[in-house]
CSV table of C-alpha atoms in Angstrom, one decimal:
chain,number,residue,atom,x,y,z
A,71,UNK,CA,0.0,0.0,0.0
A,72,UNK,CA,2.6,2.7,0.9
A,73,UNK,CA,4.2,1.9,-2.6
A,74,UNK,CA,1.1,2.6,-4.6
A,75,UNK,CA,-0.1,5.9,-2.7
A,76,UNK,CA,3.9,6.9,-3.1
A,77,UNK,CA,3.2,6.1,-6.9
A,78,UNK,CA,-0.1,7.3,-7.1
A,79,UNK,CA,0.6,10.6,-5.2
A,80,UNK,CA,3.9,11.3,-7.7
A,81,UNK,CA,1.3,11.0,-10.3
A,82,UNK,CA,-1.4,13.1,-8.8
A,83,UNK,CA,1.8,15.7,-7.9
A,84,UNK,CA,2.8,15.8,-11.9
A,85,UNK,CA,-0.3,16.7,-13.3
A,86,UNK,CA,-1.1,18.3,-10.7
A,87,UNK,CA,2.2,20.8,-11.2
A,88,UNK,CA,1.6,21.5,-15.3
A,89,UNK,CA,-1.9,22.3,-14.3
A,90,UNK,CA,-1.1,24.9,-12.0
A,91,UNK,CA,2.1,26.2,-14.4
A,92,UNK,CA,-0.5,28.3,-15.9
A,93,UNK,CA,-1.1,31.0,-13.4
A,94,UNK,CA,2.3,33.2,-14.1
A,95,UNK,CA,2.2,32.8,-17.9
A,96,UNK,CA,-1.6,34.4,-18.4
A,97,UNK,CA,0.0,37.7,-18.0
A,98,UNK,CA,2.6,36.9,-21.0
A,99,UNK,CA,0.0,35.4,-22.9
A,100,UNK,CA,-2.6,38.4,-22.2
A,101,UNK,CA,0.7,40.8,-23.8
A,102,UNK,CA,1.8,38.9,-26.2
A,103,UNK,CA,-1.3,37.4,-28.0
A,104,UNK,CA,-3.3,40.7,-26.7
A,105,UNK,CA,-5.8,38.1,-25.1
A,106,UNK,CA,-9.4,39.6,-23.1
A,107,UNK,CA,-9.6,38.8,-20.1
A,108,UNK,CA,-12.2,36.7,-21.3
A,109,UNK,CA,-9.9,34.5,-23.3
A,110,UNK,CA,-7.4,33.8,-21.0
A,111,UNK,CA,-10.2,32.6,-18.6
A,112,UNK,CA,-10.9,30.0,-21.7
A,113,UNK,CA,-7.2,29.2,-21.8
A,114,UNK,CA,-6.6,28.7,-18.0
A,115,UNK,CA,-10.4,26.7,-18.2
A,116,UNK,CA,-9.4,24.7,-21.3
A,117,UNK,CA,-7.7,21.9,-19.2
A,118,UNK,CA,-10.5,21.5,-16.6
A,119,UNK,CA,-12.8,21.7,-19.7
A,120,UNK,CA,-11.3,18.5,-20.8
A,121,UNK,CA,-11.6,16.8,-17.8
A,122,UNK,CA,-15.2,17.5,-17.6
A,123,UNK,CA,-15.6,16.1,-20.9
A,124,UNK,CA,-13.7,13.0,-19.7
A,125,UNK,CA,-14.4,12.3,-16.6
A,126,UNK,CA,-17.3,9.9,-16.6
A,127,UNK,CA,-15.6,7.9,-19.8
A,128,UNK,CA,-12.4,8.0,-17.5
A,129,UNK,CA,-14.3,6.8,-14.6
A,130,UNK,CA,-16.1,4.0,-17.2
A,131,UNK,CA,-12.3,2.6,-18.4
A,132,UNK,CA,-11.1,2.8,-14.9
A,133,UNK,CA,-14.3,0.1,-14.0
A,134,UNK,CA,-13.4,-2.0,-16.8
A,135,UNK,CA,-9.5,-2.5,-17.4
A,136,UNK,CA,-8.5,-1.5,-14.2
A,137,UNK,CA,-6.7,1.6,-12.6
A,138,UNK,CA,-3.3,0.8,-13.8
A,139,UNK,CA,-3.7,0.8,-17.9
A,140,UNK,CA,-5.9,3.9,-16.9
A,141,UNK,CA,-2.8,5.8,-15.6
A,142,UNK,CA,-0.5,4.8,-18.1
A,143,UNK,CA,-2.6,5.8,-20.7
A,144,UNK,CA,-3.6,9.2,-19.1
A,145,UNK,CA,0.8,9.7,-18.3
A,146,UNK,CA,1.7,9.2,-21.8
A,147,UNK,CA,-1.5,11.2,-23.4
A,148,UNK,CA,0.2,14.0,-20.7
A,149,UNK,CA,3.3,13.7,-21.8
A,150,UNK,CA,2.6,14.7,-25.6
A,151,UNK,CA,0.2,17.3,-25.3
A,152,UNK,CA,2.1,19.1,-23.1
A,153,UNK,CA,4.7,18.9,-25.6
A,154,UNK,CA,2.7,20.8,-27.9
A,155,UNK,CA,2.0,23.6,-25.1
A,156,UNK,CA,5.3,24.4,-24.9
A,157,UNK,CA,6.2,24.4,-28.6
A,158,UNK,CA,2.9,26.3,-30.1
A,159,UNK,CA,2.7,29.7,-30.2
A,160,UNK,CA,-1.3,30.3,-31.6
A,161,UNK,CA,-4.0,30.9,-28.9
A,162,UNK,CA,-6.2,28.2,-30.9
A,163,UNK,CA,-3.6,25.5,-30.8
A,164,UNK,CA,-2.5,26.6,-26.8
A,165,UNK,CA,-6.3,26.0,-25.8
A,166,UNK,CA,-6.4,22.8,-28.0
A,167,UNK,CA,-2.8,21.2,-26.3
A,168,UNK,CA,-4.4,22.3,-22.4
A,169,UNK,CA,-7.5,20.9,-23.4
A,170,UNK,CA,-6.1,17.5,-24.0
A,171,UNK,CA,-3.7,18.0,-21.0
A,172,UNK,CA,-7.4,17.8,-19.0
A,173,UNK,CA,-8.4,14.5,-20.9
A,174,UNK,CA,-5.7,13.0,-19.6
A,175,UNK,CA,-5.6,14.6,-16.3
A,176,UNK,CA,-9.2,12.5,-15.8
A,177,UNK,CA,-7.4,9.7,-16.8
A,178,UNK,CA,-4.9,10.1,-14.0
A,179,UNK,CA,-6.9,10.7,-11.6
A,180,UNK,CA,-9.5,8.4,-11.7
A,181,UNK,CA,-7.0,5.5,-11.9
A,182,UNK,CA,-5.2,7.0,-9.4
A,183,UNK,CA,-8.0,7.5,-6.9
A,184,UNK,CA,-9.1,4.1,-7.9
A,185,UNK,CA,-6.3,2.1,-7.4
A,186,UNK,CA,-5.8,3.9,-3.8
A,187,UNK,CA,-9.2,3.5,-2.6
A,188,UNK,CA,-9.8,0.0,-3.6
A,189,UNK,CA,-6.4,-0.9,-1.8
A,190,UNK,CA,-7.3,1.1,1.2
A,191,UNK,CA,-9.8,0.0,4.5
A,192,UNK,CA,-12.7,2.0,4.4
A,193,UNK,CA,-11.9,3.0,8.0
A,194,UNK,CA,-9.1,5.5,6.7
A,195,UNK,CA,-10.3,6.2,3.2
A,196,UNK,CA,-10.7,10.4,4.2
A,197,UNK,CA,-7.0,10.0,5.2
A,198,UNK,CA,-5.6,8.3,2.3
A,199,UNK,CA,-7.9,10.6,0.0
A,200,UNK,CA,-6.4,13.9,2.3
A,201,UNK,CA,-2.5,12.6,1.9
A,202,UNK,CA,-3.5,12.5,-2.1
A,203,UNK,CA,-4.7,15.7,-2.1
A,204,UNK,CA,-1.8,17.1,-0.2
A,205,UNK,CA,0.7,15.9,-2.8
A,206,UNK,CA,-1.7,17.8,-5.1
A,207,UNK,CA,-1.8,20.6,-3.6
A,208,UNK,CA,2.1,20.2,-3.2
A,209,UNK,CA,2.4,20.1,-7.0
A,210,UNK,CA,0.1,23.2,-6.8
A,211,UNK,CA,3.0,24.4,-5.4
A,212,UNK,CA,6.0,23.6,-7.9
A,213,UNK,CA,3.5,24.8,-10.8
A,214,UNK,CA,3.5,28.7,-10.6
A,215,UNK,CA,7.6,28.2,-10.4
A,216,UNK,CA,7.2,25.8,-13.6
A,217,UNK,CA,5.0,28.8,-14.8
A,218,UNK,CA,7.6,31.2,-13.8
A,219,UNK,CA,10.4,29.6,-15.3
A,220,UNK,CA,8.5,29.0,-18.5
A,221,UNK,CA,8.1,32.8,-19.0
A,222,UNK,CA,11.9,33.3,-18.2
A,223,UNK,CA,13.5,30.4,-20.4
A,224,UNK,CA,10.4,29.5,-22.7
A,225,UNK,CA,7.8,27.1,-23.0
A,226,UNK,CA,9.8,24.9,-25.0
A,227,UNK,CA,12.2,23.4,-22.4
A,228,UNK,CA,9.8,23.3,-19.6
A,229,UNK,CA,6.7,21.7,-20.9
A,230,UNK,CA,9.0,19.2,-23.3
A,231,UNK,CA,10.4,17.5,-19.9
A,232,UNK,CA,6.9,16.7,-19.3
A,233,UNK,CA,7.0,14.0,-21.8
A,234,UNK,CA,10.1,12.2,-19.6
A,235,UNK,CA,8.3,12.1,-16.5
A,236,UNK,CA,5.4,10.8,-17.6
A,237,UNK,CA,7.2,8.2,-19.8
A,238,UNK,CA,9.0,7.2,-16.1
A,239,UNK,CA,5.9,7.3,-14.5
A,240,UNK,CA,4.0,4.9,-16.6
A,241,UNK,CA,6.8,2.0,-16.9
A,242,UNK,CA,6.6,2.7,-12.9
A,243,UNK,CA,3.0,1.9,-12.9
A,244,UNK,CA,3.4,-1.1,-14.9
A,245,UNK,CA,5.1,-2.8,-12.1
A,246,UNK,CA,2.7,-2.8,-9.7
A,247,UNK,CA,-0.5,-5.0,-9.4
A,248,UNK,CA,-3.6,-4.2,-9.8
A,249,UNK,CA,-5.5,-3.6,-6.3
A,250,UNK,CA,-9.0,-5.6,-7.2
A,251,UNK,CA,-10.1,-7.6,-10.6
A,252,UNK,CA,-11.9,-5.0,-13.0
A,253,UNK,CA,-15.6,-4.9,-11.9
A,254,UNK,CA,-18.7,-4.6,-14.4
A,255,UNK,CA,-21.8,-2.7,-13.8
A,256,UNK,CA,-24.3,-1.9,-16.0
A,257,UNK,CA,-24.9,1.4,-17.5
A,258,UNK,CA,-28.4,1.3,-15.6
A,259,UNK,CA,-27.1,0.5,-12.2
A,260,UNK,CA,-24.3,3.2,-12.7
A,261,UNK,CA,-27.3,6.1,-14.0
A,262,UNK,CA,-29.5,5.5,-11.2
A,263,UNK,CA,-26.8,5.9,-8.9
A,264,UNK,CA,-26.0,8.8,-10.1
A,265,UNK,CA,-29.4,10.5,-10.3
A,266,UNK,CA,-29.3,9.5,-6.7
A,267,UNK,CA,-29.6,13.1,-4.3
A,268,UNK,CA,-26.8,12.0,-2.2
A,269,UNK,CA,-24.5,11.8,-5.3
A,270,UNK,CA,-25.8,14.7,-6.7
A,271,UNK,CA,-25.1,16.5,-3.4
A,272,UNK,CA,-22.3,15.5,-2.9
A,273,UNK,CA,-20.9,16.0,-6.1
A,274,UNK,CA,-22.3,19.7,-5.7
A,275,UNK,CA,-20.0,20.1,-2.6
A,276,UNK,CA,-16.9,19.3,-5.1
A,277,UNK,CA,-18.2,22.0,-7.0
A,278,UNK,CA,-18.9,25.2,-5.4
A,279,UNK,CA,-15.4,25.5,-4.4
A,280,UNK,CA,-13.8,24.3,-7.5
A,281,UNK,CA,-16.0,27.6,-8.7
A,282,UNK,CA,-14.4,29.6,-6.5
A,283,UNK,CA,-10.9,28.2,-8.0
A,284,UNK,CA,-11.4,28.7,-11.6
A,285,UNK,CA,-12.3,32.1,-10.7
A,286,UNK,CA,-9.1,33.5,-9.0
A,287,UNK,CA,-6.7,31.2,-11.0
A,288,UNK,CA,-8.0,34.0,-13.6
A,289,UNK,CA,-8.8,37.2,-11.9
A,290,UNK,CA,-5.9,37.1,-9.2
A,291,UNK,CA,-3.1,36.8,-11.7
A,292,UNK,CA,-4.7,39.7,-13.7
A,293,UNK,CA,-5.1,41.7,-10.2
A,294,UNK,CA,-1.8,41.2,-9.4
A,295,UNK,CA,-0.1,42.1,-12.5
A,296,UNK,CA,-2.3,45.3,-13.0
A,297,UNK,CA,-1.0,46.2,-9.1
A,298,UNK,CA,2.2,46.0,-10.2
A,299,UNK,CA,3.0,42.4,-9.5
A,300,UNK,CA,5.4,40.0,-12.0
A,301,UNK,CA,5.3,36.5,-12.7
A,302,UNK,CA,7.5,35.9,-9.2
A,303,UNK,CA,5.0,37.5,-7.2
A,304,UNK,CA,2.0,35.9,-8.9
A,305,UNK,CA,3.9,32.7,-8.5
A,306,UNK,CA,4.9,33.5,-4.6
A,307,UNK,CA,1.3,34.0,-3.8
A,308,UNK,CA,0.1,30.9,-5.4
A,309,UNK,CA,3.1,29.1,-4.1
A,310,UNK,CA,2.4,30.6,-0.4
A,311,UNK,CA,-1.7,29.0,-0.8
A,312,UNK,CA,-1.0,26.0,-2.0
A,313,UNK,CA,2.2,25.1,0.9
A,314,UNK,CA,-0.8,25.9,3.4
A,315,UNK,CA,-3.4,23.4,1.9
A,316,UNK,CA,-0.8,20.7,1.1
A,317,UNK,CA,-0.7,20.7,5.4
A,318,UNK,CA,-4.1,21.1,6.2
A,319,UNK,CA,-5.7,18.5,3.2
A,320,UNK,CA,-4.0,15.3,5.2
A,321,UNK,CA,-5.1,17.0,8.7
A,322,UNK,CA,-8.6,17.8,7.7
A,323,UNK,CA,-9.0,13.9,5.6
A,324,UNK,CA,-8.2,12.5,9.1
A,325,UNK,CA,-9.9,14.7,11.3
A,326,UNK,CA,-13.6,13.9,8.7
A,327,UNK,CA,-12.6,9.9,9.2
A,328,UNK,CA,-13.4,10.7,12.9
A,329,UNK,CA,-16.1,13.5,13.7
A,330,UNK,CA,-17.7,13.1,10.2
A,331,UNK,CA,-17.7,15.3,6.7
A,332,UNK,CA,-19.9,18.3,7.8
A,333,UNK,CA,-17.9,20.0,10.4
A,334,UNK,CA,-14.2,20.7,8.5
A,335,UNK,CA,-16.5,21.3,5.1
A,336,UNK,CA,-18.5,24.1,6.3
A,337,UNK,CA,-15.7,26.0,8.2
A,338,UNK,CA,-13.7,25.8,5.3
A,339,UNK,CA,-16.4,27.0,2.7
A,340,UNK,CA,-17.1,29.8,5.2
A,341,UNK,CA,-13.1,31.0,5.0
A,342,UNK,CA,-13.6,30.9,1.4
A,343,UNK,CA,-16.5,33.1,1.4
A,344,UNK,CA,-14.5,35.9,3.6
A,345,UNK,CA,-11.5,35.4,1.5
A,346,UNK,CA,-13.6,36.1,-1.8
A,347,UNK,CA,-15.4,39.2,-0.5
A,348,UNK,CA,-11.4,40.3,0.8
A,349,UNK,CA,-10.6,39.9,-3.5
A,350,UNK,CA,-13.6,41.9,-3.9
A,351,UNK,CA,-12.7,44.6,-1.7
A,352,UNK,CA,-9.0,44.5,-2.4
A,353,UNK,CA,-7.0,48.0,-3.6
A,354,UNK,CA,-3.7,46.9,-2.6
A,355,UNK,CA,-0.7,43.6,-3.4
A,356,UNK,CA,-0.6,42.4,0.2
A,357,UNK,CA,-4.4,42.5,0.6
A,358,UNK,CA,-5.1,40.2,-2.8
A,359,UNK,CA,-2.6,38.0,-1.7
A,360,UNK,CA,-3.4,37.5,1.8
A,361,UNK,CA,-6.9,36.9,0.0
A,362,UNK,CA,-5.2,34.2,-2.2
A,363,UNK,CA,-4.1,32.3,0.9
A,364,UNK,CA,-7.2,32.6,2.6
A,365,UNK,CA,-8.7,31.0,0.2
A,366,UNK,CA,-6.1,28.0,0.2
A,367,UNK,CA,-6.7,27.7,4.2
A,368,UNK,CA,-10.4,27.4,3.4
A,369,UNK,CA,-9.5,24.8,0.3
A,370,UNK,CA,-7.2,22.6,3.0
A,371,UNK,CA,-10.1,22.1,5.0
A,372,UNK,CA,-13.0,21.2,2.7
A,373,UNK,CA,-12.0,19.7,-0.2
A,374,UNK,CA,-10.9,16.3,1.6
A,375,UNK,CA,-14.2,16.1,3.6
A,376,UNK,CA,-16.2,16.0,-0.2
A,377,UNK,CA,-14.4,14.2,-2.5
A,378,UNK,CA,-14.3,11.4,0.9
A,379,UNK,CA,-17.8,11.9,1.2
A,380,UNK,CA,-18.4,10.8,-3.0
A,381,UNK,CA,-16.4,7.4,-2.2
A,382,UNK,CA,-18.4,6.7,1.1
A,383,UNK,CA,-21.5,6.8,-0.9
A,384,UNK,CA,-20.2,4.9,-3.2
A,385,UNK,CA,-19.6,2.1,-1.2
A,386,UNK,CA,-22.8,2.5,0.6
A,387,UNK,CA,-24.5,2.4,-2.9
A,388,UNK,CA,-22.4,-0.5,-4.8
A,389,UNK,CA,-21.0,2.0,-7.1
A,390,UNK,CA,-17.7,0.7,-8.3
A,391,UNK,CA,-15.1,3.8,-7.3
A,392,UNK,CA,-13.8,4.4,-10.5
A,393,UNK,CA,-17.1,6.0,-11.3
A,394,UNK,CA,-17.2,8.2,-8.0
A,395,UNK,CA,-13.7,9.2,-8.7
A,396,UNK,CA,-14.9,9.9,-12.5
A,397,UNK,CA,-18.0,11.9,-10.9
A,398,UNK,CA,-15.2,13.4,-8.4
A,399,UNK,CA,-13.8,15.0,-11.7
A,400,UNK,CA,-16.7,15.7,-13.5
A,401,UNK,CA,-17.6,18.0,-10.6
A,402,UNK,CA,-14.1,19.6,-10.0
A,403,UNK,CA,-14.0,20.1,-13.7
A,404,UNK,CA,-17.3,21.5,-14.3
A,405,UNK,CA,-16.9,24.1,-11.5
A,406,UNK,CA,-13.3,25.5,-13.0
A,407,UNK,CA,-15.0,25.6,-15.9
A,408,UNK,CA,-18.1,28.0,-14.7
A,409,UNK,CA,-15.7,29.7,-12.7
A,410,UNK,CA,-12.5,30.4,-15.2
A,411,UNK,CA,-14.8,31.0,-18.1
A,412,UNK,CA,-17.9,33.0,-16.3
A,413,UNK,CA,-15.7,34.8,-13.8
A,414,UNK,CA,-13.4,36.4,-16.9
A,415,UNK,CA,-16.4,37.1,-18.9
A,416,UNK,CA,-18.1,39.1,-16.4
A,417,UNK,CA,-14.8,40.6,-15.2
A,418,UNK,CA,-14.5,41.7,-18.3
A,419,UNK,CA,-17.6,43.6,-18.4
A,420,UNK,CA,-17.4,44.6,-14.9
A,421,UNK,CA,-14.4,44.3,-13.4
A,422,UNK,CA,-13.8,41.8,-10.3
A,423,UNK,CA,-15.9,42.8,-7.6
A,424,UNK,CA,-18.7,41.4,-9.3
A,425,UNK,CA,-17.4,38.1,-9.5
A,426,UNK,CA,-16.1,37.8,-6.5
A,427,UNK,CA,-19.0,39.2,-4.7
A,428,UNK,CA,-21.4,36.6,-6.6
A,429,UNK,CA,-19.0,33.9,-5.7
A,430,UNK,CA,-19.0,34.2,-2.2
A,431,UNK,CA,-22.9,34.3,-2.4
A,432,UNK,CA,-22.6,30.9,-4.1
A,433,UNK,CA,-20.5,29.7,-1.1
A,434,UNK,CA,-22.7,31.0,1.8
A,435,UNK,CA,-25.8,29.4,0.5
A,436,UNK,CA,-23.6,26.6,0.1
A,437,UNK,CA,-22.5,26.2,3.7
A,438,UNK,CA,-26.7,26.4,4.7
A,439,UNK,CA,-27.3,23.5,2.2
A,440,UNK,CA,-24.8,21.4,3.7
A,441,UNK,CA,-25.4,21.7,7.7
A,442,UNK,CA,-29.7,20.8,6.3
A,443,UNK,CA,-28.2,17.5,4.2
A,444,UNK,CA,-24.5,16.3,5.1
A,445,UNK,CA,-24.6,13.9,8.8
A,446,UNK,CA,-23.3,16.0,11.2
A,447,UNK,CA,-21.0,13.4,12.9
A,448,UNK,CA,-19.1,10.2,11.3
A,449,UNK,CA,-21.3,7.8,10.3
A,450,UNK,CA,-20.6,4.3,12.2
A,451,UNK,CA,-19.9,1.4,9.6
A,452,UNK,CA,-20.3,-1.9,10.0
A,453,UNK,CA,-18.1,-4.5,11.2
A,454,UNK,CA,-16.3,-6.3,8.6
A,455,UNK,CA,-18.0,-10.0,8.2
């Protein structure tokens, strides 16, 4: 087990990393290809936008050859679409490459979340899905200084190495076992779960903050740079977030396994909601970016707790995990998305306070849903045999 979560977490960590590489080079792009504000929130959206698109098909292949050829496949798609980022120079062809990067980033995932949670007791699933996340969010960390370095030495040499790692990655997959035979469902079982209110709730709880998300991964770099801020400062910021959330995603996995999801979720959609009306409200650098890492805080805390709480219904349901970590990135994806794209379009028109504002609404009512629907304490499961 510790060798596949180390695998699966190094996995999680490199997509994670060329994701989040984007953040410092919007600027650039904006100057360079004289983007709107509006298209760059396309751009930053494009790879989430993929992942939307892929995530239930991901989560279907995961079900039926297993985790492992899932990976490999997603690694090596990775690997050559990122290629292509760092070589093209067309805003067409730039969406089109981190686009792809997102199809395979629901490949990655959902055999990566598979393959840990079918290996792991259920007992300590919010703890092994918490440690997954914090690698995550670690990548989160080494992506605005990929994103960074692009600007300074080109796209070229930083996005090509891509194709290396993931090559390395994939023969390292291959050498494991898989954790459980392939399972079959049928396409009606898997729908009617889905329709299901708990799923749909639960996969609603992914998605308000992952709104949130694609929002400022547009409209903070922007900010900053308009403030006076350069790529190292828009990385720093990022960078300073994402080092906080890498600690607290383990902390707050563990802490749901034992006083339930609700509690850590709705503390840290409440941060979130301050943090956004700080963005709002913000005239000065140190006051967006202190924003910025408010909003990490708030991520550390809540994110575990939901994307645990898809895979306990899961299990309570029969649904085989490779769809609940397909529907895990269908709602991530879809609230990026929403948020990158609709966030830049209306900050286009009306600058950010709007936005923001809007977005912390979203969260607030959020926070009301969930202390009516989510079990206030952990939920006792039965003994095994």
């Amino acid at each position: 087990m510790r060798r596949l979560l180390l695998l699966a977490s190094a996995m999680i960590f490199f997509d994670v990393a060329f994701f989040a590489a984007i953040a410092p080079l919007l600027p650039t792009y904006v100057d360079e290809l004289g983007l709107s504000k509006a298209q760059a929130g396309i751009l930053s959206a494009s790879y989430a936008a993929g992942t939307l698109i892929a995530s239930l098909p991901a989560g279907f292949v995961a079900s039926r050859v297993g985790p492992r050829r899932t990976v490999i496949v997603g690694l090596l798609i990775l690997g050559c679409s990122s290629l292509v980022f760092g070589l093209v120079n067309e805003i067409y062809l730039l969406d089109g490459a981190r686009f792809t990067q997102g199809i395979a980033g629901a490949l990655i995932w959902s055999g990566a979340l598979t393959w840990l949670i079918t290996a792991s007791p259920e007992e300590s699933r919010g703890s092994v899905i918490g440690t997954a996340l914090g690698t995550a969010v670690a990548g989160a960390l080494l992506g605005p200084a990929l994103g960074a370095a692009a600007a300074t030495i080109g796209t070229g040499p930083v996005f090509g190495s891509v194709l290396v790692v993931a090559v390395f990655l994939a023969i390292c997959a291959s050498r494991l076992p898989e954790a459980r035979s392939p399972e079959r469902q049928t396409l009606r079982e898997v729908r009617e779960t889905m329709l299901s209110k708990p799923i749909r709730d639960a996969a609603v709880f992914v998605a308000v903050p992952s709104v949130m998300f694609g929002a400022i991964e547009v409209l903070v770099p922007l900010r900053i740079d308009a403030l006076g801020g350069g790529h190292g400062v828009i990385a720093g910021g990022f960078i300073a977030g994402a080092a906080l959330e890498a600690v607290l995603a383990p902390i707050a996995g563990r802490y749901s396994d034992r006083v339930g999801r609700r509690n850590p979720y709705v503390l840290g959609l409440s941060i979130c909601a301050l943090a956004m009306i700080a963005i709002a409200l913000a005239q000065t650098l140190g006051t967006v970016l202190a924003a910025l890492i408010m909003t990490s805080l708030g991520a550390g805390l809540c994110f575990a707790p939901a994307l645990t709480l898809i895979s306990d219904i899961a299990e309570s349901s029969s649904l085989h995990q490779g769809f609940a970590a397909g529907l895990s990135n269908m709602a991530w994806a879809s609230g990026q998305v929403i948020g990158g794209i609709g966030g830049g379009v209306v900050a286009s028109l009306t600058g950010n306070a709007i936005p923001s504002v809007s977005i912390a609404v979203l969260l607030v009512l959020t926070v009301v849903y969930a202390f009516r629907t989510m079990e206030p304490t952990a939920t006792p499961r039965p003994a095994a045999g």
